[in-house]
Short mmCIF file of C-alpha atoms and ligand atoms in Angstrom, two decimals:
data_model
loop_
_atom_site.label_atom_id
_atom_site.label_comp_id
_atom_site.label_asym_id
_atom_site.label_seq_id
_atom_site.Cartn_x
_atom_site.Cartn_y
_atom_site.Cartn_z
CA UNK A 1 0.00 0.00 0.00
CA UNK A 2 2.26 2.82 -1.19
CA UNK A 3 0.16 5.34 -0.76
CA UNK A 4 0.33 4.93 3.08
CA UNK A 5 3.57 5.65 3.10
CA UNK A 6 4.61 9.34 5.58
CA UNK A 7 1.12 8.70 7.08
CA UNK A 8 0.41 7.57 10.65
CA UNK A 9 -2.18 5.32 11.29
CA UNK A 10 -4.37 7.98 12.83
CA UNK A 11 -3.95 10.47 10.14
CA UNK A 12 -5.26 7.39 7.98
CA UNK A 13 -7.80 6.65 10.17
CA UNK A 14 -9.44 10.47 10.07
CA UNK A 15 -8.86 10.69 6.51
CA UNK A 16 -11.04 7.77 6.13
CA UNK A 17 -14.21 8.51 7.89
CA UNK A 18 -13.84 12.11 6.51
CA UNK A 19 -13.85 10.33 3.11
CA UNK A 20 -16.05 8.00 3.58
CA UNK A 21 -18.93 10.65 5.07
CA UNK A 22 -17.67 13.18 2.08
CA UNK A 23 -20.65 12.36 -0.06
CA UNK A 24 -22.87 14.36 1.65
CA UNK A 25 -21.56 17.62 0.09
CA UNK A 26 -21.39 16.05 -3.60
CA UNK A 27 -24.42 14.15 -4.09
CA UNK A 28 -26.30 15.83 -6.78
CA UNK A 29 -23.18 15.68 -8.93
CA UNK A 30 -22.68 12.30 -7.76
CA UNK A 31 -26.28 11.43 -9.18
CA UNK A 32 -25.61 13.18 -12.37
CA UNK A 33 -22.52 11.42 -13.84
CA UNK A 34 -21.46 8.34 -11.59
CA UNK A 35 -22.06 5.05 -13.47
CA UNK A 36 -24.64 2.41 -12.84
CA UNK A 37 -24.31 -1.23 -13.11
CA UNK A 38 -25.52 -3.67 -16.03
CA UNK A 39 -27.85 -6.00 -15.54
CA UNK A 40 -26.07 -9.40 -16.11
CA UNK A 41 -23.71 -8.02 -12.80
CA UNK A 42 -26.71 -7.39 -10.85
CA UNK A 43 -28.53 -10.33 -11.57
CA UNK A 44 -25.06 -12.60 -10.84
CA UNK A 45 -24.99 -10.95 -7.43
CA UNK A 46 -28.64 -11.66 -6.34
CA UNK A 47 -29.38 -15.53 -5.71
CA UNK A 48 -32.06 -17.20 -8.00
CA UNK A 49 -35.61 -17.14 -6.32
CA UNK A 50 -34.48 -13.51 -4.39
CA UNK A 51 -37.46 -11.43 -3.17
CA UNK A 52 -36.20 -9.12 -0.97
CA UNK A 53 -33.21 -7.35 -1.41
CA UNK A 54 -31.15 -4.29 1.24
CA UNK A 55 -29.00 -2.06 -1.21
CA UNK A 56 -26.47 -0.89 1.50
CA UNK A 57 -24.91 2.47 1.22
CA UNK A 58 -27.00 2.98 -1.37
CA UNK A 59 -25.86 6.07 -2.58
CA UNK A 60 -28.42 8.01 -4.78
CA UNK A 61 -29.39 4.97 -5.73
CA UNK A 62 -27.59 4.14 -8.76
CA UNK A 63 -27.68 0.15 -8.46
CA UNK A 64 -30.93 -0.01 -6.23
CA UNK A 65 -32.37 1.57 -9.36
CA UNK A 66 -31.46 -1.63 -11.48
CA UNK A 67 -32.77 -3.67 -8.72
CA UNK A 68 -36.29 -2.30 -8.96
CA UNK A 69 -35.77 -2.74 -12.54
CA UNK A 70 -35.18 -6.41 -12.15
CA UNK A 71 -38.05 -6.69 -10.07
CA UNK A 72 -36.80 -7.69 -6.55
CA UNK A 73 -38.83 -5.42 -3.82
CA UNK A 74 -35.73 -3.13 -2.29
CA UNK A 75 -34.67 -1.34 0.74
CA UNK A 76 -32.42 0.83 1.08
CA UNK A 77 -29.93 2.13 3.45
CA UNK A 78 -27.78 5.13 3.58
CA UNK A 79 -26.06 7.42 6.21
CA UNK A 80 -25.49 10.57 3.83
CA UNK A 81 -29.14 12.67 4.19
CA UNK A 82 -28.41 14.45 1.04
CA UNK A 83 -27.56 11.01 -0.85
CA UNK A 84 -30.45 9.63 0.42
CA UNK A 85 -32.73 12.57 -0.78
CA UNK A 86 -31.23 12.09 -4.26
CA UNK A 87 -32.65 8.46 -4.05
CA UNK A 88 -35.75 8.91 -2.66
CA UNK A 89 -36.38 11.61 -5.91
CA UNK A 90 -35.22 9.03 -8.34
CA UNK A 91 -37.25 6.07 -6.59
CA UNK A 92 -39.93 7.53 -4.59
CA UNK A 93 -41.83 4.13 -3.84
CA UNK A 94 -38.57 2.98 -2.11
CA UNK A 95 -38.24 2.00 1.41
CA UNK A 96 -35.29 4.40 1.70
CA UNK A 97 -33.79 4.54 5.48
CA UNK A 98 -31.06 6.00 7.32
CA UNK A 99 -28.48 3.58 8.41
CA UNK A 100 -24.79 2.40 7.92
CA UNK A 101 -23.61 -0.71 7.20
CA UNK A 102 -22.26 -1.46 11.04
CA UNK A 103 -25.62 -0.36 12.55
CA UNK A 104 -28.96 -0.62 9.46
CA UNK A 105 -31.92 -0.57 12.33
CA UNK A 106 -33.31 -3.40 10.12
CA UNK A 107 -35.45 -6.40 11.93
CA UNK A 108 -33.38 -9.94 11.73
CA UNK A 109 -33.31 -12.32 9.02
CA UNK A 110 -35.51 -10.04 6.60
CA UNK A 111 -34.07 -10.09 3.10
CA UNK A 112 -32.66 -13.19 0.61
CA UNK A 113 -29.74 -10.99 -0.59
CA UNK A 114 -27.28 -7.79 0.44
CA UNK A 115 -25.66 -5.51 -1.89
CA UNK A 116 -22.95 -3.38 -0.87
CA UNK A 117 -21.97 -1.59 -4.28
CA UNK A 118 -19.14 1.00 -4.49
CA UNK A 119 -18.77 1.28 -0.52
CA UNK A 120 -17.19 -2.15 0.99
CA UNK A 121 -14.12 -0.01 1.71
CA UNK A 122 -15.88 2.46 3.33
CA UNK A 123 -17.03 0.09 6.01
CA UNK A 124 -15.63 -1.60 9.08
CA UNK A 125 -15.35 -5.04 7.45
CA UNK A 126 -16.13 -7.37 10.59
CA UNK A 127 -19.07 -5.32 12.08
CA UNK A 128 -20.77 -5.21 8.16
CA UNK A 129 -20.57 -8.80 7.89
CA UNK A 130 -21.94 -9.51 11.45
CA UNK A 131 -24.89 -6.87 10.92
CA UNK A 132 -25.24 -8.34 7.00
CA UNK A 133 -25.24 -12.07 8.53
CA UNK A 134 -28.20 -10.77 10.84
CA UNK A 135 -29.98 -9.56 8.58
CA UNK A 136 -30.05 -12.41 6.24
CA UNK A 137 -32.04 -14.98 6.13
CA UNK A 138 -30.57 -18.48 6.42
CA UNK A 139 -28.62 -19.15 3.10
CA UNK A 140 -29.15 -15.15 1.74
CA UNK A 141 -26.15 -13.74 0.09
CA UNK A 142 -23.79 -10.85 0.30
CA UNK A 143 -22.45 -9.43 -2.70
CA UNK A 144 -20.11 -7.05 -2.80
CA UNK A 145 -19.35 -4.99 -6.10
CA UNK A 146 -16.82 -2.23 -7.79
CA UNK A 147 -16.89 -0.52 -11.07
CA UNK A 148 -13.55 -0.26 -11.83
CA UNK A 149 -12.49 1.88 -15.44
CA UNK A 150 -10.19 0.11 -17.53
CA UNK A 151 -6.80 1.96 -17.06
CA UNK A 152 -5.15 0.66 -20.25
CA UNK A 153 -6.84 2.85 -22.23
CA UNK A 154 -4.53 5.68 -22.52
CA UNK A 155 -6.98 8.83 -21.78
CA UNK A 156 -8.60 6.82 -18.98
CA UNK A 157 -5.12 6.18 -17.69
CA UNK A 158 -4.62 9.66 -17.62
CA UNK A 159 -7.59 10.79 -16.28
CA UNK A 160 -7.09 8.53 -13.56
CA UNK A 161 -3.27 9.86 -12.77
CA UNK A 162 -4.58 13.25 -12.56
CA UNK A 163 -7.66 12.85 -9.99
CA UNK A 164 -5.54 10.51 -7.79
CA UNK A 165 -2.87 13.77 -7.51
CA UNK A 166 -2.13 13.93 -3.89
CA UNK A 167 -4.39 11.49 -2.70
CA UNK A 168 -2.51 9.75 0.24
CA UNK A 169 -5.55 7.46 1.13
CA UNK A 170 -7.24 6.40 -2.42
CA UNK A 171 -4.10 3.54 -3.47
CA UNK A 172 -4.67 1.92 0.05
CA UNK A 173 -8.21 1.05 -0.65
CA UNK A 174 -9.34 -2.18 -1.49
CA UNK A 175 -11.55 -3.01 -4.13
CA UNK A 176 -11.34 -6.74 -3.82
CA UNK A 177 -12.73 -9.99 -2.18
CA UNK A 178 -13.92 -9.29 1.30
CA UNK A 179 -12.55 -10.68 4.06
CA UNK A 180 -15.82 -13.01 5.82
CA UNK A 181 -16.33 -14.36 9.22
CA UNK A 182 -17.04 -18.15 9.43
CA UNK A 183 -20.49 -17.71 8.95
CA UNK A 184 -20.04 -17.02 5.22
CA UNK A 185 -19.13 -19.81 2.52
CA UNK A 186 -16.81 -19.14 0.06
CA UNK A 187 -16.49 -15.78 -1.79
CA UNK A 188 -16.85 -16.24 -5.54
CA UNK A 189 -15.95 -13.70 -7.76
CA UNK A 190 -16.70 -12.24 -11.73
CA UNK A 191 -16.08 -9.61 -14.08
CA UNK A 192 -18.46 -8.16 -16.14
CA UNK A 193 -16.98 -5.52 -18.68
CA UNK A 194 -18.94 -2.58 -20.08
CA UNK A 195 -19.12 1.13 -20.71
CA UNK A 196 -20.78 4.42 -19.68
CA UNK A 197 -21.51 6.70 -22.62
CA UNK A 198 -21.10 10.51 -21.38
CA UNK A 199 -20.07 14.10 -22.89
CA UNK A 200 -16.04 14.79 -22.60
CA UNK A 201 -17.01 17.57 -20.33
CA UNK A 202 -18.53 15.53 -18.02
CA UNK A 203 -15.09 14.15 -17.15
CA UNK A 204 -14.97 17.14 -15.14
CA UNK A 205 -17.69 16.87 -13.33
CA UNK A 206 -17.22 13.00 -12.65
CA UNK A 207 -13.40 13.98 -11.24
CA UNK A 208 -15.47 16.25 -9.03
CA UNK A 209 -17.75 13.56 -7.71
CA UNK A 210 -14.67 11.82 -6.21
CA UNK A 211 -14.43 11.96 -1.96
CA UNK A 212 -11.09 13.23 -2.58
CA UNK A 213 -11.51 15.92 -4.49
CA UNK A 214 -14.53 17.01 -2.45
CA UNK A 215 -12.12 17.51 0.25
CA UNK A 216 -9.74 19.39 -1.10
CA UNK A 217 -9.35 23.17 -0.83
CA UNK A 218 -10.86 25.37 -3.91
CA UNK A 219 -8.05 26.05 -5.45
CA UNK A 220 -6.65 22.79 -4.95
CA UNK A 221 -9.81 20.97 -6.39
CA UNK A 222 -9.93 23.72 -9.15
CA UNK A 223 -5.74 22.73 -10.13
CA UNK A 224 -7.20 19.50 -11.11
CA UNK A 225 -10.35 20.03 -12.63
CA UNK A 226 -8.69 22.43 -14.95
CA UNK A 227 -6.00 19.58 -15.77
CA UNK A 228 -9.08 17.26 -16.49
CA UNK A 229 -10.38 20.04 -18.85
CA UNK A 230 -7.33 19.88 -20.50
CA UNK A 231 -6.82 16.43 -20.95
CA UNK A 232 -10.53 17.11 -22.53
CA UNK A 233 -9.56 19.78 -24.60
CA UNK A 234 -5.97 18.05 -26.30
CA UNK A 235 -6.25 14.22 -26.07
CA UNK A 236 -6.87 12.65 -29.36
CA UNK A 237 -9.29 10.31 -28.33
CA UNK A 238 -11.22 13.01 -26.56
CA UNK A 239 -11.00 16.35 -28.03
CA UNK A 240 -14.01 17.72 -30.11
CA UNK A 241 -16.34 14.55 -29.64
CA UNK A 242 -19.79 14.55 -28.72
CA UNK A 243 -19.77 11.68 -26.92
CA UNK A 244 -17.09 9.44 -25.30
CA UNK A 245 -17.28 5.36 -24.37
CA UNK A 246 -15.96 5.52 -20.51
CA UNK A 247 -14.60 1.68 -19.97
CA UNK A 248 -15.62 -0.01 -17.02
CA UNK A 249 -14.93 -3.58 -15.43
CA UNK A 250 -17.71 -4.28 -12.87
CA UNK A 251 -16.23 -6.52 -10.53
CA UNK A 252 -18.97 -8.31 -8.44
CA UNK A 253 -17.96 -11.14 -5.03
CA UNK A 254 -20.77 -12.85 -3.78
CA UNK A 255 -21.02 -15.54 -0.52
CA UNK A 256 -23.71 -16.90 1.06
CA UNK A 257 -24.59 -17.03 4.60
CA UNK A 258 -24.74 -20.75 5.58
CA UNK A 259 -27.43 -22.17 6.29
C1 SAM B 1 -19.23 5.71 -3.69
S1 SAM B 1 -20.81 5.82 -2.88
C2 SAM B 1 -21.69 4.42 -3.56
C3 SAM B 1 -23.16 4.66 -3.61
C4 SAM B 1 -23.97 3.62 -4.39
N1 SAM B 1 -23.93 2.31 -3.77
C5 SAM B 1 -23.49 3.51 -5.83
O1 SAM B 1 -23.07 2.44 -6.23
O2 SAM B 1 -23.53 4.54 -6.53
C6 SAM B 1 -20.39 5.29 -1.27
C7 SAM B 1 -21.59 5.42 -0.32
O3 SAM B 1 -21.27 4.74 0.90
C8 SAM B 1 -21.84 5.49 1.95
N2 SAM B 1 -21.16 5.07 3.19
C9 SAM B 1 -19.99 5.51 3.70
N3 SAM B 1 -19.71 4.87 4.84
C10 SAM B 1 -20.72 3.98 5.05
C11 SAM B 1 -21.01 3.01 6.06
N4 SAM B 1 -20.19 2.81 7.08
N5 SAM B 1 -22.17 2.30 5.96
C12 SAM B 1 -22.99 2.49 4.92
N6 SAM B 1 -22.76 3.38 3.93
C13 SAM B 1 -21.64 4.11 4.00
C14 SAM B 1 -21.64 6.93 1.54
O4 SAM B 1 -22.51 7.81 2.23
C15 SAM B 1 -21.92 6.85 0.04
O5 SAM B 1 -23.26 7.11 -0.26
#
């Protein structure tokens, strides 16, 4: 983890819960450009004959809104108010509650599946999976899922170099298998690969959606939004298009809860 490297544990520590709670002050830009999921991922992380499903830190609402899609009945639990408000205008028949993963105030063993999309490093792995394993019924699953753009695609590449600019905390986060009491079976894992269609300008705004750039200083976050608008305005692959394919890899790990 190189980028913890010059920081002490307790620096880490307060950089992540200010991180983690950053949303709040970003969510309408958030709702606006951050990917969703595809289908074939979401239906791989819910277990055949699903009914009831808790999309945990569910954001604005970006994957429980594929979820209703699919038809599973959905709740939804948040700690960011302002998040939460964006969901509850996008899907205003949802049981949307406030809650984090640690602590979701929901009854025990009351949905067939968890999702935890874009937020498993956010939590305190041991108290999610006790709270998720109470929650689930006997033999539910936990899934927990990342999209992750495909770096070797040179503009992404550099896209990514420039919003990850001074960002002690982002390289130590993990975006893989979870670590699972006992009480889980194995973790299985896949990949689905995809992309999200959106205006070169919006690279802008999707660098701003980013916890660490929501923490930075003005001029700080305006140094590299202004370097995104460049790479906008001069890479080949960008520059004058209407519309540009941004890669993704959705990377989805699901375990049951034994019976
Ligand atoms: C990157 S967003 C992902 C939102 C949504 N799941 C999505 O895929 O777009 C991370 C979310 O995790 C929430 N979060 C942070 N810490 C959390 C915790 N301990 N328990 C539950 N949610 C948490 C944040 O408020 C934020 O809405």
């Amino acid at each position: 983890m190189s980028t913890d490297e010059g920081s002490t544990p307790d620096r880490r520590t307060d950089d992540r819960a200010a991180r983690a709670s950053s949303f709040d002050a970003g969510a309408s830009v958030y709702r606006e450009v951050r990917p969703s999921y595809p289908d074939e991922a979401v239906r791989w992380s819910v277990p055949d004959g699903a009914r009831d499903v808790l999309d945990l830190a569910a954001g604005t609402g970006k994957l429980t809104e594929r979820l209703v899609a699919l038809g599973y009945t959905v709740v939804a639990v948040e700690p960011s108010d302002a998040m939460r408000a964006e969901l509850t205008v996008l899907l205003p028949s949802v049981d949307a509650r406030r809650g984090t993963a640690e602590h979701t105030d929901l009854p025990d063993s009351c949905v067939d599946a968890v999702t935890v999309a874009q937020a498993w490093h956010w939590v305190d792995p041991p108290a999610a999976a006790a709270e998720i394993a109470r929650v689930l019924r006997p033999g539910g699953q936990l899934a927990a899922i990342w999209n992750i753009r495909d770096d070797s695609v040179d503009w992404v590449a550099r896209w990514t170099e420039i919003v990850h600019r001074g960002d002690e905390l982002g390289g130590g986060l993990r975006y893989d298998a979870p670590d699972l009491p006992e009480l889980f079976g194995d973790v299985e894992h896949a990949t689905f690969h995809w992309a999200q269609t959106m205006r070169p300008a919006d690279l802008r705004l999707l660098a701003a959606s980013r916890s660490h750039l929501i923490l930075l200083p003005d001029d700080e976050r305006a140094v590299l939004l202004d370097a995104v608008d460049e790479l906008v305005a001069t890479h080949p692959d960008l520059r004058g298009r209407d519309l540009v394919d941004v890669p993704y890899r959705t990377e989805c790990y699901r375990a049951r809860l034994r019976a």
